[in-house]
Amino acid sequence: MTEFLQPGQLLARGVSRHLLSYDFVSVEEFVPERGRRVDVMAMGPKGEIWVVECKSSLADFQSDSKWEGYLPWCDRFFWAVDAVFPVEVLPDDTGLILADAYGAEIIRMGPEGKLPPARRKSLSLKFARDAARRLHRMRDPRP
Amino acid sequence: MTEFLQPGQLLARGVSRHLLSYDFVSVEEFVPERGRRVDVMAMGPKGEIWVVECKSSLADFQSDSKWEGYLPWCDRFFWAVDAVFPVEVLPDDTGLILADAYGAEIIRMGPEGKLPPARRKSLSLKFARDAARRLHRMRDPRP
């Protein structure tokens, strides 16, 4: 179903595949709070939460004025870009993932900024319930 | 895909649909610990965890010697049975759901037995990661 995905969604697919090798499971297009949507939210074996924003082009990155607003919603933050993206424009103190539709590689680990316990709890609950709700919709689609 | 589901799985489908009306989202055939599998594990809006065991026949119930082992894995426990099941054989102090393949109704609420915090935390994490992993497998199936 590759042909139905947008460039950014293809990067997200490659990222989600690769994160499994770190034992992180992902939900795409996750909404941590009203009006904010992250491309990939991933949860690690101890409940660690990573956010990955996928940028398919420089223009896509430059038009994103909201990215610093993602930082309070994760333990680590990463950009995911393709091989032709000019990575020097990305802030140094963020994580970097090189990705394509089929896989990815973590080039630079995002610095750790631990979530406060109350937010971790509510965010984990939302992640759990969103994932289960979407899974339910897929295994039992109804008109 | 009704024709590929076993009788107990059809009950689980009806149960999962109905639990949405309580704002509980479900994962079916969930394994809380090695060697133990519950038919439906559901998570409520505040992280409440319910377990529902689906019994398609009296024989199915009578052959289940393990059900009391499910109680330490939830805040409330329910049986789900169909309309012809002899409900008087079920223990009084358990929840009861009447179900078919298309829906269900809670007849008796299971008594509350709060999960200890550490177990709630590990169980919620497993629920979240299992749901996300299964969802990933469905949205991005690979050979």
mmCIF file of C-alpha atoms in Angstrom:
data_model
loop_
_atom_site.group_PDB
_atom_site.id
_atom_site.type_symbol
_atom_site.label_atom_id
_atom_site.label_comp_id
_atom_site.label_asym_id
_atom_site.label_seq_id
_atom_site.Cartn_x
_atom_site.Cartn_y
_atom_site.Cartn_z
ATOM 1 C CA MET A 1 0.000 0.000 0.000
ATOM 2 C CA THR A 2 3.091 2.147 -0.396
ATOM 3 C CA GLU A 3 1.455 4.203 -3.145
ATOM 4 C CA PHE A 4 -1.196 5.611 -0.815
ATOM 5 C CA LEU A 5 1.268 7.029 1.692
ATOM 6 C CA GLN A 6 2.628 10.576 1.647
ATOM 7 C CA PRO A 7 6.426 11.119 1.697
ATOM 8 C CA GLY A 8 6.401 11.868 5.407
ATOM 9 C CA GLN A 9 4.307 8.774 6.104
ATOM 10 C CA LEU A 10 6.769 6.636 4.186
ATOM 11 C CA LEU A 11 9.576 7.933 6.389
ATOM 12 C CA ALA A 12 7.420 7.194 9.440
ATOM 13 C CA ARG A 13 6.966 3.633 8.243
ATOM 14 C CA GLY A 14 10.711 3.119 7.915
ATOM 15 C CA VAL A 15 11.254 4.713 11.324
ATOM 16 C CA SER A 16 8.650 2.496 13.017
ATOM 17 C CA ARG A 17 10.258 -0.598 11.520
ATOM 18 C CA HIS A 18 13.693 0.404 12.712
ATOM 19 C CA LEU A 19 12.575 1.335 16.218
ATOM 20 C CA LEU A 20 11.467 -2.266 16.723
ATOM 21 C CA SER A 21 15.150 -3.199 16.749
ATOM 22 C CA TYR A 22 15.456 -0.985 19.851
ATOM 23 C CA ASP A 23 12.355 -2.746 21.248
ATOM 24 C CA PHE A 24 10.341 0.449 20.841
ATOM 25 C CA VAL A 25 6.788 0.045 19.537
ATOM 26 C CA SER A 26 5.198 2.916 17.636
ATOM 27 C CA VAL A 27 1.918 4.633 17.027
ATOM 28 C CA GLU A 28 1.862 7.004 14.059
ATOM 29 C CA GLU A 29 0.084 10.359 13.931
ATOM 30 C CA PHE A 30 -0.455 10.380 17.655
ATOM 31 C CA VAL A 31 -2.209 13.310 19.316
ATOM 32 C CA PRO A 32 -0.758 13.920 22.805
ATOM 33 C CA GLU A 33 -3.033 16.899 23.357
ATOM 34 C CA ARG A 34 -5.678 18.712 21.386
ATOM 35 C CA GLY A 35 -4.182 20.549 18.412
ATOM 36 C CA ARG A 36 -0.840 18.761 18.492
ATOM 37 C CA ARG A 37 0.005 15.719 16.411
ATOM 38 C CA VAL A 38 3.325 13.900 16.328
ATOM 39 C CA ASP A 39 4.387 11.733 13.388
ATOM 40 C CA VAL A 40 5.702 8.828 15.458
ATOM 41 C CA MET A 41 5.305 8.225 19.177
ATOM 42 C CA ALA A 42 7.239 5.200 20.368
ATOM 43 C CA MET A 43 7.265 3.400 23.708
ATOM 44 C CA GLY A 44 10.222 1.434 25.003
ATOM 45 C CA PRO A 45 10.409 -1.633 27.241
ATOM 46 C CA LYS A 46 10.457 0.456 30.417
ATOM 47 C CA GLY A 47 7.830 2.915 29.229
ATOM 48 C CA GLU A 48 10.326 5.381 27.754
ATOM 49 C CA ILE A 49 8.637 7.704 25.275
ATOM 50 C CA TRP A 50 10.312 8.949 22.121
ATOM 51 C CA VAL A 51 8.869 11.341 19.568
ATOM 52 C CA VAL A 52 10.022 11.358 15.940
ATOM 53 C CA GLU A 53 9.074 14.117 13.519
ATOM 54 C CA CYS A 54 9.458 13.113 9.877
ATOM 55 C CA LYS A 55 10.477 15.800 7.403
ATOM 56 C CA SER A 56 10.358 14.889 3.741
ATOM 57 C CA SER A 57 11.944 18.153 2.558
ATOM 58 C CA LEU A 58 13.605 21.348 3.709
ATOM 59 C CA ALA A 59 10.375 23.257 3.047
ATOM 60 C CA ASP A 60 8.523 20.785 5.236
ATOM 61 C CA PHE A 61 10.994 21.462 8.063
ATOM 62 C CA GLN A 62 10.992 25.231 7.603
ATOM 63 C CA SER A 63 7.233 25.441 7.740
ATOM 64 C CA ASP A 64 7.154 23.672 11.119
ATOM 65 C CA SER A 65 7.129 26.392 13.739
ATOM 66 C CA LYS A 66 5.753 24.090 16.412
ATOM 67 C CA TRP A 67 8.466 21.518 16.875
ATOM 68 C CA GLU A 68 9.765 22.811 20.207
ATOM 69 C CA GLY A 69 6.284 22.198 21.506
ATOM 70 C CA TYR A 70 6.895 18.458 21.098
ATOM 71 C CA LEU A 71 9.775 18.376 23.568
ATOM 72 C CA PRO A 72 7.589 18.382 26.702
ATOM 73 C CA TRP A 73 5.831 15.258 25.387
ATOM 74 C CA CYS A 74 8.738 12.846 25.286
ATOM 75 C CA ASP A 75 11.914 11.598 26.934
ATOM 76 C CA ARG A 76 13.838 11.962 23.681
ATOM 77 C CA PHE A 77 13.085 13.834 20.463
ATOM 78 C CA PHE A 78 14.313 12.958 16.959
ATOM 79 C CA TRP A 79 14.018 14.265 13.437
ATOM 80 C CA ALA A 80 13.717 11.701 10.671
ATOM 81 C CA VAL A 81 14.826 12.799 7.212
ATOM 82 C CA ASP A 82 15.889 11.164 3.971
ATOM 83 C CA ALA A 83 19.385 10.954 2.523
ATOM 84 C CA VAL A 84 19.148 14.185 0.485
ATOM 85 C CA PHE A 85 17.902 16.383 3.330
ATOM 86 C CA PRO A 86 20.413 19.114 4.347
ATOM 87 C CA VAL A 87 20.874 17.865 7.915
ATOM 88 C CA GLU A 88 23.017 20.884 8.911
ATOM 89 C CA VAL A 89 19.859 22.985 9.291
ATOM 90 C CA LEU A 90 18.608 20.766 12.112
ATOM 91 C CA PRO A 91 19.339 21.864 15.686
ATOM 92 C CA ASP A 92 22.372 20.065 17.167
ATOM 93 C CA ASP A 93 20.675 19.226 20.429
ATOM 94 C CA THR A 94 18.012 17.027 18.831
ATOM 95 C CA GLY A 95 18.124 13.423 17.732
ATOM 96 C CA LEU A 96 18.637 12.516 14.084
ATOM 97 C CA ILE A 97 17.379 9.506 12.151
ATOM 98 C CA LEU A 98 18.100 8.804 8.496
ATOM 99 C CA ALA A 99 15.134 7.006 7.006
ATOM 100 C CA ASP A 100 13.483 5.778 3.865
ATOM 101 C CA ALA A 101 10.239 3.891 3.369
ATOM 102 C CA TYR A 102 11.807 0.570 4.291
ATOM 103 C CA GLY A 103 14.037 1.230 7.231
ATOM 104 C CA ALA A 104 16.066 3.777 9.126
ATOM 105 C CA GLU A 105 19.136 4.344 11.229
ATOM 106 C CA ILE A 106 19.653 6.437 14.341
ATOM 107 C CA ILE A 107 22.536 8.810 13.560
ATOM 108 C CA ARG A 108 22.397 10.915 16.707
ATOM 109 C CA MET A 109 20.534 10.000 19.882
ATOM 110 C CA GLY A 110 18.222 12.735 21.120
ATOM 111 C CA PRO A 111 19.260 14.142 24.502
ATOM 112 C CA GLU A 112 17.244 12.843 27.414
ATOM 113 C CA GLY A 113 14.703 15.113 29.066
ATOM 114 C CA LYS A 114 12.680 12.984 31.457
ATOM 115 C CA LEU A 115 8.929 13.396 31.425
ATOM 116 C CA PRO A 116 7.411 14.482 34.741
ATOM 117 C CA PRO A 117 5.679 11.457 36.363
ATOM 118 C CA ALA A 118 2.115 12.769 36.062
ATOM 119 C CA ARG A 119 2.509 13.552 32.373
ATOM 120 C CA ARG A 120 4.204 10.223 31.711
ATOM 121 C CA LYS A 121 1.270 8.487 33.340
ATOM 122 C CA SER A 122 -1.422 10.319 31.367
ATOM 123 C CA LEU A 123 0.544 10.078 28.117
ATOM 124 C CA SER A 124 1.146 6.342 28.564
ATOM 125 C CA LEU A 125 -2.542 5.808 29.257
ATOM 126 C CA LYS A 126 -3.475 7.721 26.113
ATOM 127 C CA PHE A 127 -0.927 5.772 24.065
ATOM 128 C CA ALA A 128 -2.310 2.466 25.392
ATOM 129 C CA ARG A 129 -5.923 3.353 24.759
ATOM 130 C CA ASP A 130 -5.308 4.889 21.331
ATOM 131 C CA ALA A 131 -3.346 1.854 20.182
ATOM 132 C CA ALA A 132 -6.013 -0.562 21.466
ATOM 133 C CA ARG A 133 -8.826 1.509 19.915
ATOM 134 C CA ARG A 134 -7.147 1.605 16.501
ATOM 135 C CA LEU A 135 -6.354 -2.102 16.712
ATOM 136 C CA HIS A 136 -9.985 -2.825 17.560
ATOM 137 C CA ARG A 137 -11.122 -0.778 14.555
ATOM 138 C CA MET A 138 -8.832 -2.799 12.290
ATOM 139 C CA ARG A 139 -9.710 -6.262 13.593
ATOM 140 C CA ASP A 140 -13.434 -5.543 13.745
ATOM 141 C CA PRO A 141 -14.274 -2.937 11.106
ATOM 142 C CA ARG A 142 -17.920 -2.039 11.090
ATOM 143 C CA PRO A 143 -19.979 0.247 8.885
ATOM 144 C CA MET B 1 -14.755 -12.655 8.774
ATOM 145 C CA THR B 2 -17.248 -14.102 11.245
ATOM 146 C CA GLU B 3 -16.842 -17.597 9.792
ATOM 147 C CA PHE B 4 -13.192 -17.860 10.852
ATOM 148 C CA LEU B 5 -13.822 -17.135 14.524
ATOM 149 C CA GLN B 6 -14.405 -19.785 17.183
ATOM 150 C CA PRO B 7 -17.531 -19.520 19.383
ATOM 151 C CA GLY B 8 -15.541 -18.007 22.255
ATOM 152 C CA GLN B 9 -13.940 -15.489 19.910
ATOM 153 C CA LEU B 10 -17.349 -14.436 18.640
ATOM 154 C CA LEU B 11 -18.430 -13.737 22.215
ATOM 155 C CA ALA B 12 -15.210 -11.767 22.727
ATOM 156 C CA ARG B 13 -16.017 -9.680 19.670
ATOM 157 C CA GLY B 14 -19.463 -8.812 21.019
ATOM 158 C CA VAL B 15 -17.966 -8.055 24.437
ATOM 159 C CA SER B 16 -15.298 -5.750 22.993
ATOM 160 C CA ARG B 17 -17.919 -3.846 21.033
ATOM 161 C CA HIS B 18 -20.096 -3.389 24.084
ATOM 162 C CA LEU B 19 -17.258 -2.321 26.365
ATOM 163 C CA LEU B 20 -16.677 0.682 24.086
ATOM 164 C CA SER B 21 -19.960 2.064 25.397
ATOM 165 C CA TYR B 22 -18.307 2.112 28.840
ATOM 166 C CA ASP B 23 -15.274 3.791 27.222
ATOM 167 C CA PHE B 24 -13.205 0.653 27.797
ATOM 168 C CA VAL B 25 -10.894 -0.382 24.946
ATOM 169 C CA SER B 26 -9.985 -4.032 24.559
ATOM 170 C CA VAL B 27 -7.195 -6.328 23.526
ATOM 171 C CA GLU B 28 -8.214 -9.918 22.894
ATOM 172 C CA GLU B 29 -6.199 -12.991 23.853
ATOM 173 C CA PHE B 30 -3.897 -10.986 26.039
ATOM 174 C CA VAL B 31 -1.083 -12.695 27.943
ATOM 175 C CA PRO B 32 -0.486 -10.939 31.278
ATOM 176 C CA GLU B 33 2.231 -13.411 32.240
ATOM 177 C CA ARG B 34 3.817 -16.455 30.686
ATOM 178 C CA GLY B 35 1.377 -19.355 30.518
ATOM 179 C CA ARG B 36 -1.725 -17.295 31.184
ATOM 180 C CA ARG B 37 -3.991 -15.898 28.496
ATOM 181 C CA VAL B 38 -7.175 -13.929 29.048
ATOM 182 C CA ASP B 39 -9.904 -13.682 26.405
ATOM 183 C CA VAL B 40 -10.484 -9.946 26.758
ATOM 184 C CA MET B 41 -8.427 -7.406 28.646
ATOM 185 C CA ALA B 42 -9.996 -3.962 28.670
ATOM 186 C CA MET B 43 -8.680 -0.606 29.839
ATOM 187 C CA GLY B 44 -10.909 2.222 31.041
ATOM 188 C CA PRO B 45 -10.472 5.997 30.840
ATOM 189 C CA LYS B 46 -8.588 6.138 34.141
ATOM 190 C CA GLY B 47 -6.517 3.037 33.472
ATOM 191 C CA GLU B 48 -8.951 0.636 35.144
ATOM 192 C CA ILE B 49 -8.347 -2.925 34.000
ATOM 193 C CA TRP B 50 -11.114 -5.440 33.467
ATOM 194 C CA VAL B 51 -10.736 -9.069 32.450
ATOM 195 C CA VAL B 52 -13.514 -10.955 30.666
ATOM 196 C CA GLU B 53 -13.434 -14.717 30.174
ATOM 197 C CA CYS B 54 -15.726 -15.920 27.410
ATOM 198 C CA LYS B 55 -17.379 -19.315 27.808
ATOM 199 C CA SER B 56 -19.228 -20.715 24.836
ATOM 200 C CA SER B 57 -20.605 -23.736 26.713
ATOM 201 C CA LEU B 58 -20.923 -25.333 30.126
ATOM 202 C CA ALA B 59 -18.182 -27.820 29.195
ATOM 203 C CA ASP B 60 -15.950 -24.902 28.292
ATOM 204 C CA PHE B 61 -16.527 -23.409 31.751
ATOM 205 C CA GLN B 62 -16.120 -26.697 33.610
ATOM 206 C CA SER B 63 -12.799 -27.432 31.969
ATOM 207 C CA ASP B 64 -11.364 -24.090 33.125
ATOM 208 C CA SER B 65 -9.594 -24.773 36.382
ATOM 209 C CA LYS B 66 -7.497 -21.634 36.137
ATOM 210 C CA TRP B 67 -10.018 -18.828 36.300
ATOM 211 C CA GLU B 68 -9.248 -17.760 39.877
ATOM 212 C CA GLY B 69 -5.743 -17.122 38.659
ATOM 213 C CA TYR B 70 -7.086 -14.251 36.550
ATOM 214 C CA LEU B 71 -8.340 -12.264 39.542
ATOM 215 C CA PRO B 72 -4.919 -10.866 40.537
ATOM 216 C CA TRP B 73 -4.616 -9.404 37.011
ATOM 217 C CA CYS B 74 -7.552 -7.018 37.004
ATOM 218 C CA ASP B 75 -9.657 -4.536 38.944
ATOM 219 C CA ARG B 76 -12.832 -6.366 37.946
ATOM 220 C CA PHE B 77 -13.465 -9.834 36.553
ATOM 221 C CA PHE B 78 -16.393 -10.924 34.360
ATOM 222 C CA TRP B 79 -17.661 -14.026 32.660
ATOM 223 C CA ALA B 80 -19.214 -13.602 29.233
ATOM 224 C CA VAL B 81 -21.678 -16.282 28.137
ATOM 225 C CA ASP B 82 -24.458 -16.625 25.597
ATOM 226 C CA ALA B 83 -28.189 -16.685 26.245
ATOM 227 C CA VAL B 84 -28.449 -20.482 26.635
ATOM 228 C CA PHE B 85 -25.622 -20.833 29.155
ATOM 229 C CA PRO B 86 -26.796 -22.020 32.624
ATOM 230 C CA VAL B 87 -25.623 -18.912 34.472
ATOM 231 C CA GLU B 88 -26.450 -20.382 37.911
ATOM 232 C CA VAL B 89 -23.223 -22.421 37.809
ATOM 233 C CA LEU B 90 -21.140 -19.225 37.770
ATOM 234 C CA PRO B 91 -19.801 -17.929 41.108
ATOM 235 C CA ASP B 92 -21.958 -15.121 42.545
ATOM 236 C CA ASP B 93 -19.042 -12.886 43.363
ATOM 237 C CA THR B 94 -17.930 -12.483 39.743
ATOM 238 C CA GLY B 95 -19.180 -10.181 37.005
ATOM 239 C CA LEU B 96 -21.564 -11.460 34.360
ATOM 240 C CA ILE B 97 -21.961 -10.367 30.752
ATOM 241 C CA LEU B 98 -24.502 -11.777 28.313
ATOM 242 C CA ALA B 99 -23.020 -11.695 24.837
ATOM 243 C CA ASP B 100 -23.370 -12.788 21.261
ATOM 244 C CA ALA B 101 -21.179 -12.111 18.236
ATOM 245 C CA TYR B 102 -22.628 -8.633 17.735
ATOM 246 C CA GLY B 103 -22.956 -7.116 21.140
ATOM 247 C CA ALA B 104 -23.316 -7.732 24.841
ATOM 248 C CA GLU B 105 -24.800 -6.454 28.062
ATOM 249 C CA ILE B 106 -23.353 -6.268 31.545
ATOM 250 C CA ILE B 107 -25.790 -8.121 33.815
ATOM 251 C CA ARG B 108 -23.752 -8.030 37.017
ATOM 252 C CA MET B 109 -20.768 -5.802 37.656
ATOM 253 C CA GLY B 110 -17.727 -7.697 38.891
ATOM 254 C CA PRO B 111 -16.690 -6.713 42.429
ATOM 255 C CA GLU B 112 -13.759 -4.356 42.603
ATOM 256 C CA GLY B 113 -10.391 -5.668 43.721
ATOM 257 C CA LYS B 114 -7.834 -2.952 43.091
ATOM 258 C CA LEU B 115 -4.580 -3.926 41.455
ATOM 259 C CA PRO B 116 -1.455 -3.157 43.488
ATOM 260 C CA PRO B 117 0.308 -0.099 41.961
ATOM 261 C CA ALA B 118 3.427 -1.933 40.757
ATOM 262 C CA ARG B 119 1.399 -4.603 38.991
ATOM 263 C CA ARG B 120 -0.944 -2.020 37.490
ATOM 264 C CA LYS B 121 2.060 -0.203 36.104
ATOM 265 C CA SER B 122 3.698 -3.256 34.541
ATOM 266 C CA LEU B 123 0.376 -4.585 33.240
ATOM 267 C CA SER B 124 -0.555 -1.236 31.684
ATOM 268 C CA LEU B 125 2.836 -1.039 30.005
ATOM 269 C CA LYS B 126 2.412 -4.532 28.576
ATOM 270 C CA PHE B 127 -1.093 -3.702 27.385
ATOM 271 C CA ALA B 128 0.156 -0.527 25.680
ATOM 272 C CA ARG B 129 3.091 -2.207 23.978
ATOM 273 C CA ASP B 130 1.132 -5.305 22.923
ATOM 274 C CA ALA B 131 -1.632 -3.183 21.402
ATOM 275 C CA ALA B 132 0.872 -0.969 19.545
ATOM 276 C CA ARG B 133 2.861 -3.988 18.320
ATOM 277 C CA ARG B 134 -0.225 -5.737 16.978
ATOM 278 C CA LEU B 135 -1.436 -2.513 15.385
ATOM 279 C CA HIS B 136 1.951 -2.056 13.726
ATOM 280 C CA ARG B 137 1.783 -5.602 12.372
ATOM 281 C CA MET B 138 -1.631 -4.882 10.862
ATOM 282 C CA ARG B 139 -0.829 -1.511 9.303
ATOM 283 C CA ASP B 140 2.547 -2.633 7.986
ATOM 284 C CA PRO B 141 2.399 -6.366 7.287
ATOM 285 C CA ARG B 142 5.667 -7.721 5.974
ATOM 286 C CA PRO B 143 6.702 -11.140 4.709
#
